[in-house]
mmCIF file of N, CA and C in Angstrom:
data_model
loop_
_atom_site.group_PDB
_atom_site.id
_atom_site.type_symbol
_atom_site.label_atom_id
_atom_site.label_comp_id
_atom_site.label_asym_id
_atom_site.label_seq_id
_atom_site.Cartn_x
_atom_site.Cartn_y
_atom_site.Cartn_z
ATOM 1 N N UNK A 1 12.181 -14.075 3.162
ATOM 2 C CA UNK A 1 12.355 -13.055 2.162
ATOM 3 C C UNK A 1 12.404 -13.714 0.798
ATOM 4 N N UNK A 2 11.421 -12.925 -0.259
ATOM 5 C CA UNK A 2 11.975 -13.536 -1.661
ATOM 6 C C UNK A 2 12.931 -13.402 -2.080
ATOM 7 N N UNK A 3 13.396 -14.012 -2.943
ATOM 8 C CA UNK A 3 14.508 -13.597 -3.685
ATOM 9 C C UNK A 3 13.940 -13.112 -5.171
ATOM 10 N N UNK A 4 12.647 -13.141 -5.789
ATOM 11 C CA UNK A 4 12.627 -12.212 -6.570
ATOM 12 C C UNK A 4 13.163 -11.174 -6.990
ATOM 13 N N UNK A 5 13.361 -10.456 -7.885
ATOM 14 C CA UNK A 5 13.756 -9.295 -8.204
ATOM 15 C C UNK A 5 13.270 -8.207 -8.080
ATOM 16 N N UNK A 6 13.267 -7.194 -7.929
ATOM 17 C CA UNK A 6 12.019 -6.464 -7.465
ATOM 18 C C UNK A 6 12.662 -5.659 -9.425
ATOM 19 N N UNK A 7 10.851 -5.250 -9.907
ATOM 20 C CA UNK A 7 10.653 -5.137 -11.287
ATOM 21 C C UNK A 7 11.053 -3.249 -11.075
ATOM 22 N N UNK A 8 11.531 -3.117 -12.483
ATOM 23 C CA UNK A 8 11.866 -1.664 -12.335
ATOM 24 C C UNK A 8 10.983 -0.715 -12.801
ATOM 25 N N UNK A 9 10.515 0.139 -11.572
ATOM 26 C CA UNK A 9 9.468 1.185 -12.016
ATOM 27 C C UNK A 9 10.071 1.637 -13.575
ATOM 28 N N UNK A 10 9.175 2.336 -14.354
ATOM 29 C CA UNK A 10 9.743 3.154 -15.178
ATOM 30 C C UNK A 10 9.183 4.502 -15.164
ATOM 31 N N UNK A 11 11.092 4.906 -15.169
ATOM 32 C CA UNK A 11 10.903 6.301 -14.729
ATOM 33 C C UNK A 11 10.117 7.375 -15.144
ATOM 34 N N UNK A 12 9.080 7.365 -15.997
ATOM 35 C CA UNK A 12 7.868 8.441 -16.554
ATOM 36 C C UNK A 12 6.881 8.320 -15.560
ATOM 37 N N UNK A 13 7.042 7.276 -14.634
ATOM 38 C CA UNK A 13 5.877 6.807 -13.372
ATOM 39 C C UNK A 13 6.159 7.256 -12.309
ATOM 40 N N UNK A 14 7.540 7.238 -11.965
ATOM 41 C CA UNK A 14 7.917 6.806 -10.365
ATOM 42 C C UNK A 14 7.058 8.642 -9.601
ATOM 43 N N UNK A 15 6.990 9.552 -10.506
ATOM 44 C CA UNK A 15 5.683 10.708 -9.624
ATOM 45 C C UNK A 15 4.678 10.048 -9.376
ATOM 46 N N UNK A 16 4.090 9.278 -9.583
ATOM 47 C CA UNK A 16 2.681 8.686 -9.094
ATOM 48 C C UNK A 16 2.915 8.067 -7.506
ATOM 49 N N UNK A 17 4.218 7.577 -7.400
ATOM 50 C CA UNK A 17 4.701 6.865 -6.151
ATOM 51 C C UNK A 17 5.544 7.987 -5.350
ATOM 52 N N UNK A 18 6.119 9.002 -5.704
ATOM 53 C CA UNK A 18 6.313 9.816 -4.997
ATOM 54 C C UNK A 18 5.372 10.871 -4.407
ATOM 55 N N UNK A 19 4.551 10.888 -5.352
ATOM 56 C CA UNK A 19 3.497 12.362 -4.576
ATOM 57 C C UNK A 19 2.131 11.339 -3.706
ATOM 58 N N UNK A 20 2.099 12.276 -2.903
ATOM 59 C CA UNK A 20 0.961 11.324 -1.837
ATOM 60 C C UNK A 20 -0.543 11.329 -2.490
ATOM 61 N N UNK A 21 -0.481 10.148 -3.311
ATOM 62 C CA UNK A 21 -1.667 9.984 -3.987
ATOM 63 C C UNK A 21 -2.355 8.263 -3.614
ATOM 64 N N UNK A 22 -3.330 8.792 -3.609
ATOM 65 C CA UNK A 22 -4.420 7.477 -3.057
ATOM 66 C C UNK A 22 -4.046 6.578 -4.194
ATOM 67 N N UNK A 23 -3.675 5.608 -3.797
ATOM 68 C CA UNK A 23 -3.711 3.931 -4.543
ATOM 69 C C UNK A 23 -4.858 3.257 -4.259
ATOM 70 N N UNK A 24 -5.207 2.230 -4.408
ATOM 71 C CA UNK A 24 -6.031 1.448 -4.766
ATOM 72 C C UNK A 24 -5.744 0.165 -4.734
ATOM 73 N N UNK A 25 -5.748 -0.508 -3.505
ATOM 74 C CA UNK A 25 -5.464 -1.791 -3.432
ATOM 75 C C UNK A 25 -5.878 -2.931 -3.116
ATOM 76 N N UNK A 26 -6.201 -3.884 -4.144
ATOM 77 C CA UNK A 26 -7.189 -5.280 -4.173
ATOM 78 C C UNK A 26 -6.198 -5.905 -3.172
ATOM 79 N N UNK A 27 -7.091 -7.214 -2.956
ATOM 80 C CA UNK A 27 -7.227 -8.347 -2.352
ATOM 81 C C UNK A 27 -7.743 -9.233 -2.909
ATOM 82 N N UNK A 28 -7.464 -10.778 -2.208
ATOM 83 C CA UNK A 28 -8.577 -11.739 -2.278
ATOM 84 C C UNK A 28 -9.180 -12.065 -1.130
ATOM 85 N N UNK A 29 -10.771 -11.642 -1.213
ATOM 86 C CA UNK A 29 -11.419 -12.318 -0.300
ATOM 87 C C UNK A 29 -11.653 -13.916 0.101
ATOM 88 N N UNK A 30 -12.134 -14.209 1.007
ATOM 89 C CA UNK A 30 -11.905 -15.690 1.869
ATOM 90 C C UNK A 30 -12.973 -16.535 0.587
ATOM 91 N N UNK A 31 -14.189 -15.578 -0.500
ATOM 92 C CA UNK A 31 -14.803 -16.731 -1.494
ATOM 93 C C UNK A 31 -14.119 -16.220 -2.809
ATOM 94 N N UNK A 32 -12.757 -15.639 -3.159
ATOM 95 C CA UNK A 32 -11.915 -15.785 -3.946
ATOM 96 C C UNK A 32 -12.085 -14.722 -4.896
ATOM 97 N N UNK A 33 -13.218 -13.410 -4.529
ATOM 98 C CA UNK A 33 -13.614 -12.240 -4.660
ATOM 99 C C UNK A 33 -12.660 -11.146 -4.612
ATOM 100 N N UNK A 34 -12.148 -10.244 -5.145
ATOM 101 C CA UNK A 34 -11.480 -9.217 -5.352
ATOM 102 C C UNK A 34 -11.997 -8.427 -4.391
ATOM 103 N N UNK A 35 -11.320 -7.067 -3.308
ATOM 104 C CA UNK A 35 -11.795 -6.620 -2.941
ATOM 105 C C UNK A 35 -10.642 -5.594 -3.063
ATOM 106 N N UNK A 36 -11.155 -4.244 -3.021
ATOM 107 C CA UNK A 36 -10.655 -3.180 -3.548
ATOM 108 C C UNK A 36 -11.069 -1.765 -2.401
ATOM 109 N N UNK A 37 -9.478 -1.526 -1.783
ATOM 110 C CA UNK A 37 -9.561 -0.310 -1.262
ATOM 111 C C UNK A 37 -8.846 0.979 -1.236
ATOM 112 N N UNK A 38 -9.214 1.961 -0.752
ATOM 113 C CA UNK A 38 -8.400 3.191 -1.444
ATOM 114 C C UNK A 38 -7.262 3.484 -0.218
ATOM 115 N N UNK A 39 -5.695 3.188 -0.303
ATOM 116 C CA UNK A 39 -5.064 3.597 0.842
ATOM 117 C C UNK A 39 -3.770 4.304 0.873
ATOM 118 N N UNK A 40 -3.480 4.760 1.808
ATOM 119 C CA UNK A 40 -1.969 5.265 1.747
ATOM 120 C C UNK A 40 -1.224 4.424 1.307
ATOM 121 N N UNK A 41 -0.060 5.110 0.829
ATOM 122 C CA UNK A 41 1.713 4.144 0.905
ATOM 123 C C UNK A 41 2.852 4.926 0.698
ATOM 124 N N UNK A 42 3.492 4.187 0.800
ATOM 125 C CA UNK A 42 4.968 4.902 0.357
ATOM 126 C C UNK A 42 5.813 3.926 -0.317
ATOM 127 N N UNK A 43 6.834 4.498 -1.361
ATOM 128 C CA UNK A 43 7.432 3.486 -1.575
ATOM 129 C C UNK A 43 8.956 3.316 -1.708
ATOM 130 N N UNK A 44 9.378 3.003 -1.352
ATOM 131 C CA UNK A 44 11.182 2.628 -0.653
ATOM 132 C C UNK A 44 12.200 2.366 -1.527
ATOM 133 N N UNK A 45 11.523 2.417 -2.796
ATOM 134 C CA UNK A 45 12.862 1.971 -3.760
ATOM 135 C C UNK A 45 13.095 0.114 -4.301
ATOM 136 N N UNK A 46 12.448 -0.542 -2.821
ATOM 137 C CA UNK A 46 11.854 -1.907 -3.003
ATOM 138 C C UNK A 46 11.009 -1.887 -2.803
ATOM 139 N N UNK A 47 10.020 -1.836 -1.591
ATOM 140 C CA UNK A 47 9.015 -2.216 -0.937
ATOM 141 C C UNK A 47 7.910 -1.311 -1.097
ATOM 142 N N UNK A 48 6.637 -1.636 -1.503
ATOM 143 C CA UNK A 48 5.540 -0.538 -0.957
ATOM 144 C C UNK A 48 4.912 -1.183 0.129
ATOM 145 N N UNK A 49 4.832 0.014 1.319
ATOM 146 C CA UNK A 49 4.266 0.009 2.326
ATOM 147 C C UNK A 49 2.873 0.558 2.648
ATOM 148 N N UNK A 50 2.209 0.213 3.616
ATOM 149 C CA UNK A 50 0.699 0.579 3.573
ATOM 150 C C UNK A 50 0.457 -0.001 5.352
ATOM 151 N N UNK A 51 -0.828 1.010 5.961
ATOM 152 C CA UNK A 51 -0.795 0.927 7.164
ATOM 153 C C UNK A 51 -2.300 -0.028 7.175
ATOM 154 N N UNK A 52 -2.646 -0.948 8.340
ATOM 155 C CA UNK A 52 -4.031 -0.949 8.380
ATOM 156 C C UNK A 52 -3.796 -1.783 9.942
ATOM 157 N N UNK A 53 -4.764 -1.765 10.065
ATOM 158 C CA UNK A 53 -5.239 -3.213 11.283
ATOM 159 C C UNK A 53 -5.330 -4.214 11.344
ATOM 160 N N UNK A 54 -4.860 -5.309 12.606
ATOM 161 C CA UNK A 54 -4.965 -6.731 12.212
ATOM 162 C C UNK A 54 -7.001 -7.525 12.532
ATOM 163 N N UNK A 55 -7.945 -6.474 12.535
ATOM 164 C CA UNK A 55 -9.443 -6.863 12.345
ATOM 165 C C UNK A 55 -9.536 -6.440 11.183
ATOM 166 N N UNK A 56 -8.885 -5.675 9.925
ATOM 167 C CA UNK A 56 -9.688 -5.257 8.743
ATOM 168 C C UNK A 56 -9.555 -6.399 7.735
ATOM 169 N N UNK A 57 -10.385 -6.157 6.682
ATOM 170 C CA UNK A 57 -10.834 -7.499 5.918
ATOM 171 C C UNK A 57 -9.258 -7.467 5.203
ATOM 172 N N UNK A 58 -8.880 -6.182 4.402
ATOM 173 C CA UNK A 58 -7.783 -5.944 4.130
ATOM 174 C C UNK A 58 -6.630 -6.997 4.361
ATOM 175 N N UNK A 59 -6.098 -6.642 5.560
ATOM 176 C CA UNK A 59 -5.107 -7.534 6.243
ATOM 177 C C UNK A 59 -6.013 -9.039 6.116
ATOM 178 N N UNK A 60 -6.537 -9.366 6.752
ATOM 179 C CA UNK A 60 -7.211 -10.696 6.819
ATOM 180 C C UNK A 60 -6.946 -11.260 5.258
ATOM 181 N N UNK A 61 -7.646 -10.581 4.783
ATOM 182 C CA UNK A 61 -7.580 -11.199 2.769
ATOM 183 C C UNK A 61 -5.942 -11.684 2.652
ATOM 184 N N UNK A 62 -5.078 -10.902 3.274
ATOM 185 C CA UNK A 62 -3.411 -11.159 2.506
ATOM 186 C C UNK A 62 -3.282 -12.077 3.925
ATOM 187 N N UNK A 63 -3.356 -11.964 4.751
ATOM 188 C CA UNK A 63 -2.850 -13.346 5.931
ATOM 189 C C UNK A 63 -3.658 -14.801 4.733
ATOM 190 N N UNK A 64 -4.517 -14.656 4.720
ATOM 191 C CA UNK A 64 -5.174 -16.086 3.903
ATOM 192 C C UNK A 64 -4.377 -16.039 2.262
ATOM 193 N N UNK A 65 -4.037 -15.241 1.589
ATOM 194 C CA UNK A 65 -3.391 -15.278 0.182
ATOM 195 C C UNK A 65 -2.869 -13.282 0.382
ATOM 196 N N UNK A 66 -1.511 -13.765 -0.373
ATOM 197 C CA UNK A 66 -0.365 -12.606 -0.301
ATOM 198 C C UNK A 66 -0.604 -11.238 -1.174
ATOM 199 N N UNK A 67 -1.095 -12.527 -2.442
ATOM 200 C CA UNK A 67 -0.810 -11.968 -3.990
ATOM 201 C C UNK A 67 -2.234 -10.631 -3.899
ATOM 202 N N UNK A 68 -1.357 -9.146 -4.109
ATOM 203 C CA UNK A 68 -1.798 -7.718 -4.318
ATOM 204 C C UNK A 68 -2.115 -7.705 -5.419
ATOM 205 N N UNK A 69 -2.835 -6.331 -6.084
ATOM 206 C CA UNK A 69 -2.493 -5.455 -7.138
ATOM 207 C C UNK A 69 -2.704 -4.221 -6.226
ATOM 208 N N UNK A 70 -1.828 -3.315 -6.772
ATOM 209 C CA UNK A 70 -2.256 -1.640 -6.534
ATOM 210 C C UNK A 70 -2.497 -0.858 -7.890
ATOM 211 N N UNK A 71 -3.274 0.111 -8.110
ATOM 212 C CA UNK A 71 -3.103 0.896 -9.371
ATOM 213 C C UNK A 71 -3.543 2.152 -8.598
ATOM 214 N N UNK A 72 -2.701 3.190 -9.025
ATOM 215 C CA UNK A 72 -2.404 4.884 -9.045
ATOM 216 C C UNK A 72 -2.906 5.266 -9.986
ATOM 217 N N UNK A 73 -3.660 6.014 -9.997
ATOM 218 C CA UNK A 73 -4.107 7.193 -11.773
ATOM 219 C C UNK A 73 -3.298 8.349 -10.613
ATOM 220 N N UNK A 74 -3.079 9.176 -12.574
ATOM 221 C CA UNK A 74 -2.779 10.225 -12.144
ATOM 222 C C UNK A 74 -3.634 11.419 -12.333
ATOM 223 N N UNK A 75 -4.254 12.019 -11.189
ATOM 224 C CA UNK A 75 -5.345 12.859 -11.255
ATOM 225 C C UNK A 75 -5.201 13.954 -12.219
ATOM 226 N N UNK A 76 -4.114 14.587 -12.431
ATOM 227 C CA UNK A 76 -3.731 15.564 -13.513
ATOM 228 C C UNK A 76 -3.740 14.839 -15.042
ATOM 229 N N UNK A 77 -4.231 13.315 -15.303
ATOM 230 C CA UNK A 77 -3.824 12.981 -16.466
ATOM 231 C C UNK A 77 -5.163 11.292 -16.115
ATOM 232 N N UNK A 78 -6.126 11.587 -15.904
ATOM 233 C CA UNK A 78 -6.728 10.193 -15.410
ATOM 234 C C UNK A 78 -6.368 8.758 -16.593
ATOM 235 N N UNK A 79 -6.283 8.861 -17.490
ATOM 236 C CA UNK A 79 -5.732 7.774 -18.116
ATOM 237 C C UNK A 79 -3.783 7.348 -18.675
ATOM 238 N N UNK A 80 -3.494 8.023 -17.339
ATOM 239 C CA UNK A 80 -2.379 7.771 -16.938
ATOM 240 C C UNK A 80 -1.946 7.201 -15.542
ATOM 241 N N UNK A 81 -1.876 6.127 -15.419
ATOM 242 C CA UNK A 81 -1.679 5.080 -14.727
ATOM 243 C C UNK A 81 -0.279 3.806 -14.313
ATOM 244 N N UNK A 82 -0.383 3.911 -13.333
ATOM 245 C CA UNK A 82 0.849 2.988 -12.855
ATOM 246 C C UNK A 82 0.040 2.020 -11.921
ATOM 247 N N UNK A 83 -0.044 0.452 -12.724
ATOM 248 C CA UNK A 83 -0.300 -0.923 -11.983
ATOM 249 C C UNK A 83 0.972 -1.739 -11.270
ATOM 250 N N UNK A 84 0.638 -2.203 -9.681
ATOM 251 C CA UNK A 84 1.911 -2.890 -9.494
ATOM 252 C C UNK A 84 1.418 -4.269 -8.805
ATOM 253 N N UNK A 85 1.317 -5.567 -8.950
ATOM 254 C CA UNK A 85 1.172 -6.710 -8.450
ATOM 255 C C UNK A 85 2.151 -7.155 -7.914
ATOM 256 N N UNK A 86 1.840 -7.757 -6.574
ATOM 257 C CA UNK A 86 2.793 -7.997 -5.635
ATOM 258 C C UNK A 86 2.307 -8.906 -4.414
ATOM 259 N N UNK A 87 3.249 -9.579 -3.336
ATOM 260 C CA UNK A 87 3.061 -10.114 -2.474
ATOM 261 C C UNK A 87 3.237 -9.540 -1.474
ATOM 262 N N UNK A 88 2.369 -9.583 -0.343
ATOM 263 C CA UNK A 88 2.591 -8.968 1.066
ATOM 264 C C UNK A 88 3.491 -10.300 1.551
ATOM 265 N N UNK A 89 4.935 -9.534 1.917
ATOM 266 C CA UNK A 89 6.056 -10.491 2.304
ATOM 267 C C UNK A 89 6.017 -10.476 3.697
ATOM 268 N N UNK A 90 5.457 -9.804 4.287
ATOM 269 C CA UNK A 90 5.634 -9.532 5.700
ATOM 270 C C UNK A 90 4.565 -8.210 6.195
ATOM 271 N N UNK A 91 3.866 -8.510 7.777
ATOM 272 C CA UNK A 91 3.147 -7.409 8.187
ATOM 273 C C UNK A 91 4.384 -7.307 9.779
ATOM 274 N N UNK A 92 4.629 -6.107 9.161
ATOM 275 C CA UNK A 92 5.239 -5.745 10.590
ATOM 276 C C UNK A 92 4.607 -5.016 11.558
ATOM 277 N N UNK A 93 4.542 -5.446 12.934
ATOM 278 C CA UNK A 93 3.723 -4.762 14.433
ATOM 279 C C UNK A 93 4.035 -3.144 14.029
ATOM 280 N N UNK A 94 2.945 -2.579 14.543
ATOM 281 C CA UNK A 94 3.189 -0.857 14.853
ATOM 282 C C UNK A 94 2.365 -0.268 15.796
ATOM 283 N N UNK A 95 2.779 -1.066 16.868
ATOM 284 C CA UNK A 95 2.261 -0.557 18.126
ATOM 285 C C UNK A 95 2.299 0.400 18.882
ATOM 286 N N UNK A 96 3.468 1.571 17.776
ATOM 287 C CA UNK A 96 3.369 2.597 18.747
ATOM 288 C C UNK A 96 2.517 3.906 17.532
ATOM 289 N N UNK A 97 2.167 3.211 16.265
ATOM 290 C CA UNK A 97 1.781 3.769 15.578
ATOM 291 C C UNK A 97 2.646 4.732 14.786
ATOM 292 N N UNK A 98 3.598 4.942 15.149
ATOM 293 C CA UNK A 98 4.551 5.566 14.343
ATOM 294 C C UNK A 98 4.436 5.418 12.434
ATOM 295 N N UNK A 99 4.275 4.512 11.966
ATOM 296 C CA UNK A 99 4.287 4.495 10.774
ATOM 297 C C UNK A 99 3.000 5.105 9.996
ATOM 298 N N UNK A 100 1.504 4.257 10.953
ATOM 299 C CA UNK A 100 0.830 5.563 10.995
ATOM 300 C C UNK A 100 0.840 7.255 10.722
ATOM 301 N N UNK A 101 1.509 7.593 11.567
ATOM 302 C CA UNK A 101 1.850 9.057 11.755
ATOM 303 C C UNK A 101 2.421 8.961 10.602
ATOM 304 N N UNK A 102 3.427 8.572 10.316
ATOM 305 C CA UNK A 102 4.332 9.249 9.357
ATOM 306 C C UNK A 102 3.845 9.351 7.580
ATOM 307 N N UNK A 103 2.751 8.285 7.629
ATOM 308 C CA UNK A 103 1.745 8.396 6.447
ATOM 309 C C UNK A 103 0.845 9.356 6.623
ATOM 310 N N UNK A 104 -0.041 9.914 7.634
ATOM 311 C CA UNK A 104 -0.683 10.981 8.591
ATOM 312 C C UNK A 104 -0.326 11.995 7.976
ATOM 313 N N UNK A 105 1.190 12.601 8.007
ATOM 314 C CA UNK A 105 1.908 13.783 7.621
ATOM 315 C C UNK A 105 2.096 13.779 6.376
ATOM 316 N N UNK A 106 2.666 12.675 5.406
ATOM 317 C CA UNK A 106 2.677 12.501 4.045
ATOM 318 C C UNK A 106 1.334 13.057 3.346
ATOM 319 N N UNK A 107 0.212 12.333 3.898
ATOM 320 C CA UNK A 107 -1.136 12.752 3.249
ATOM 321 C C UNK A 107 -1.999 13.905 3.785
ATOM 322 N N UNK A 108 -1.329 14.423 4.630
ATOM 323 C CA UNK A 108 -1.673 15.815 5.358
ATOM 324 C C UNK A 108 -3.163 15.829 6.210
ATOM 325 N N UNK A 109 -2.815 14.360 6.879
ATOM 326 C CA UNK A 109 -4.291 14.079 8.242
ATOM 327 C C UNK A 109 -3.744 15.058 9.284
ATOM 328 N N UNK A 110 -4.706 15.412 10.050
ATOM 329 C CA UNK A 110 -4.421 16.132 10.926
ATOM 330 C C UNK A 110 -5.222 15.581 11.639
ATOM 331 N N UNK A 111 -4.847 14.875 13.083
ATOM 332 C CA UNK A 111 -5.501 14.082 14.006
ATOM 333 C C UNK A 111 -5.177 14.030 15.368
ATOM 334 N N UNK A 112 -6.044 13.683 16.406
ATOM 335 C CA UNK A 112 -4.930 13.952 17.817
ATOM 336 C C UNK A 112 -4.186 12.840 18.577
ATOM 337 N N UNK A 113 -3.224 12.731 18.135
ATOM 338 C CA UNK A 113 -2.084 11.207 18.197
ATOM 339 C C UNK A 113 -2.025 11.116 19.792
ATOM 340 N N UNK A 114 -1.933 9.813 20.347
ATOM 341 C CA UNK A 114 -1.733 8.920 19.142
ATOM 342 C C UNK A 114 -2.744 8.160 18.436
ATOM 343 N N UNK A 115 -2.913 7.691 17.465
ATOM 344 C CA UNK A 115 -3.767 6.810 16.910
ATOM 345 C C UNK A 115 -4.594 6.006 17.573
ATOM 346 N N UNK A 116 -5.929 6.019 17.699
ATOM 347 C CA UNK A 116 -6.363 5.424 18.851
ATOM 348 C C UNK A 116 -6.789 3.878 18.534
ATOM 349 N N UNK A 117 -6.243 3.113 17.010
ATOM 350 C CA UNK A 117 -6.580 1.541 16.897
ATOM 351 C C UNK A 117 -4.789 1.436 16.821
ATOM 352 N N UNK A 118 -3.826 2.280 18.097
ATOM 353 C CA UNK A 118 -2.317 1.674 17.602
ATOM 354 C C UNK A 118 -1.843 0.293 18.203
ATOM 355 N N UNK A 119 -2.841 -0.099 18.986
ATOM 356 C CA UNK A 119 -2.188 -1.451 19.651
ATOM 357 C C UNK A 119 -2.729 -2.759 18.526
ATOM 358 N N UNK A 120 -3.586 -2.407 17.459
ATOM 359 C CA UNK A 120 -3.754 -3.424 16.330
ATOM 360 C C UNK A 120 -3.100 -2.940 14.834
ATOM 361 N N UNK A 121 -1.947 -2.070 14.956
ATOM 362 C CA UNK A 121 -1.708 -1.130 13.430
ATOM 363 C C UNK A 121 -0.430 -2.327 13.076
ATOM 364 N N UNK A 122 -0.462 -2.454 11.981
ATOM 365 C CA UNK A 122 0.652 -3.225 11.504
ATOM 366 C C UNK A 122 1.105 -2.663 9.727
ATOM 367 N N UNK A 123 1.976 -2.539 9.462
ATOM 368 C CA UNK A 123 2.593 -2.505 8.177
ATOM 369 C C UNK A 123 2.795 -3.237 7.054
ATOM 370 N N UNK A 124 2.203 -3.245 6.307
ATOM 371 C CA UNK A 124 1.948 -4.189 5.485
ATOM 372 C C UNK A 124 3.185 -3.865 3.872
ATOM 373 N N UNK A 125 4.370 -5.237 4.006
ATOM 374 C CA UNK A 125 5.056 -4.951 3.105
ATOM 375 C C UNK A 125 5.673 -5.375 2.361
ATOM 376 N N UNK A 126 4.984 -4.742 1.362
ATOM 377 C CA UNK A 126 4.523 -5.576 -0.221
ATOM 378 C C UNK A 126 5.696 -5.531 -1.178
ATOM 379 N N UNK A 127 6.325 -6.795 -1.847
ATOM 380 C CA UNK A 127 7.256 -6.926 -2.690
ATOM 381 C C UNK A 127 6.811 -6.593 -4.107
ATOM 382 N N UNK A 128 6.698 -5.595 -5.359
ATOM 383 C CA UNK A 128 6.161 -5.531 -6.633
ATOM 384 C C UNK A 128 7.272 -6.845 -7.104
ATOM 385 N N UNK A 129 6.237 -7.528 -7.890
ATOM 386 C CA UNK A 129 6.778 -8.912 -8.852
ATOM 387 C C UNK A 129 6.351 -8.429 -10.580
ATOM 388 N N UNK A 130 4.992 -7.444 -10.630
ATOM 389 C CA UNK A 130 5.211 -7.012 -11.745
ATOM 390 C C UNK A 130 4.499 -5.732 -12.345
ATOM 391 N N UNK A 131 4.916 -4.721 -13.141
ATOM 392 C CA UNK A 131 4.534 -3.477 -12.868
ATOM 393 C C UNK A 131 4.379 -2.851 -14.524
ATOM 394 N N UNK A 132 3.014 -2.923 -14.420
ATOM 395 C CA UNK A 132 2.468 -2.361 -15.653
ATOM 396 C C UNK A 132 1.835 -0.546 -15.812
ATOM 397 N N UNK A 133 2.358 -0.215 -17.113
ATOM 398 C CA UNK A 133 1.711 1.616 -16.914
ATOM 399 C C UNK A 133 1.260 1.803 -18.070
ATOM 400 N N UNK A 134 0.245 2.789 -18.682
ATOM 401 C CA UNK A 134 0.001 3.619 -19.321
ATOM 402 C C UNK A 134 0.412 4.859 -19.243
#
């Protein structure tokens, strides 16, 4: 665990992280390439969380290097924005897919559970180190 601090949203933002809105979250690829995808999360007060698989490039990019960015627009305001850079501190197993689901319902998927990639789903969860907005 870091001992970083975790940076303080500011509060004109923290709706972008509460309402279930698509983020946007880079990587580094394995030739040191940015790669950028659109995904769920939630966020805990410390941690933002995000679901994927242990075959997607996604996960793969942060097992080889940690260091995130995410950025949120806000669709009611597109040049209103919340950036957060961060380290994936840990991917936790979700083999029964549960965390899945519970992002599923947040973003209003409707699917017939359980998840059928849940024996490779893991949680990916990201410490913000620094958090920029418009």
């Amino acid at each position: 665990m870091s001992s970083t601090t975790t940076p303080v949203l500011p509060a004109s933002h923290e709706d972008l992280l509460a309402r279930p809105l698509f983020a946007h979250l880079a990587t580094i690829g394995p030739d040191g390439s940015p790669q950028v995808n659109p995904v769920w999360t939630i966020w805990d007060g410390e941690y933002l969380r995000f679901t994927t698989t242990t075959n997607r490039r996604k996960y793969l990019n942060t097992v080889e290097n940690p260091r995130v960015s995410l950025s949120i627009n806000d669709p009611d305001q597109p040049y209103r924005y919340l950036e957060v850079r961060g380290v994936v501190e840990r991917a936790e197993p979700d083999p029964s897919g549960d965390f899945f689901d519970s992002l599923a319902v947040r973003y209003g998927l409707e699917y017939e559970r359980p998840v059928g990639d849940r024996e490779r789903r893991v949680t990916l969860v990201v410490r913000p180190l620094r958090v920029t907005s418009q």
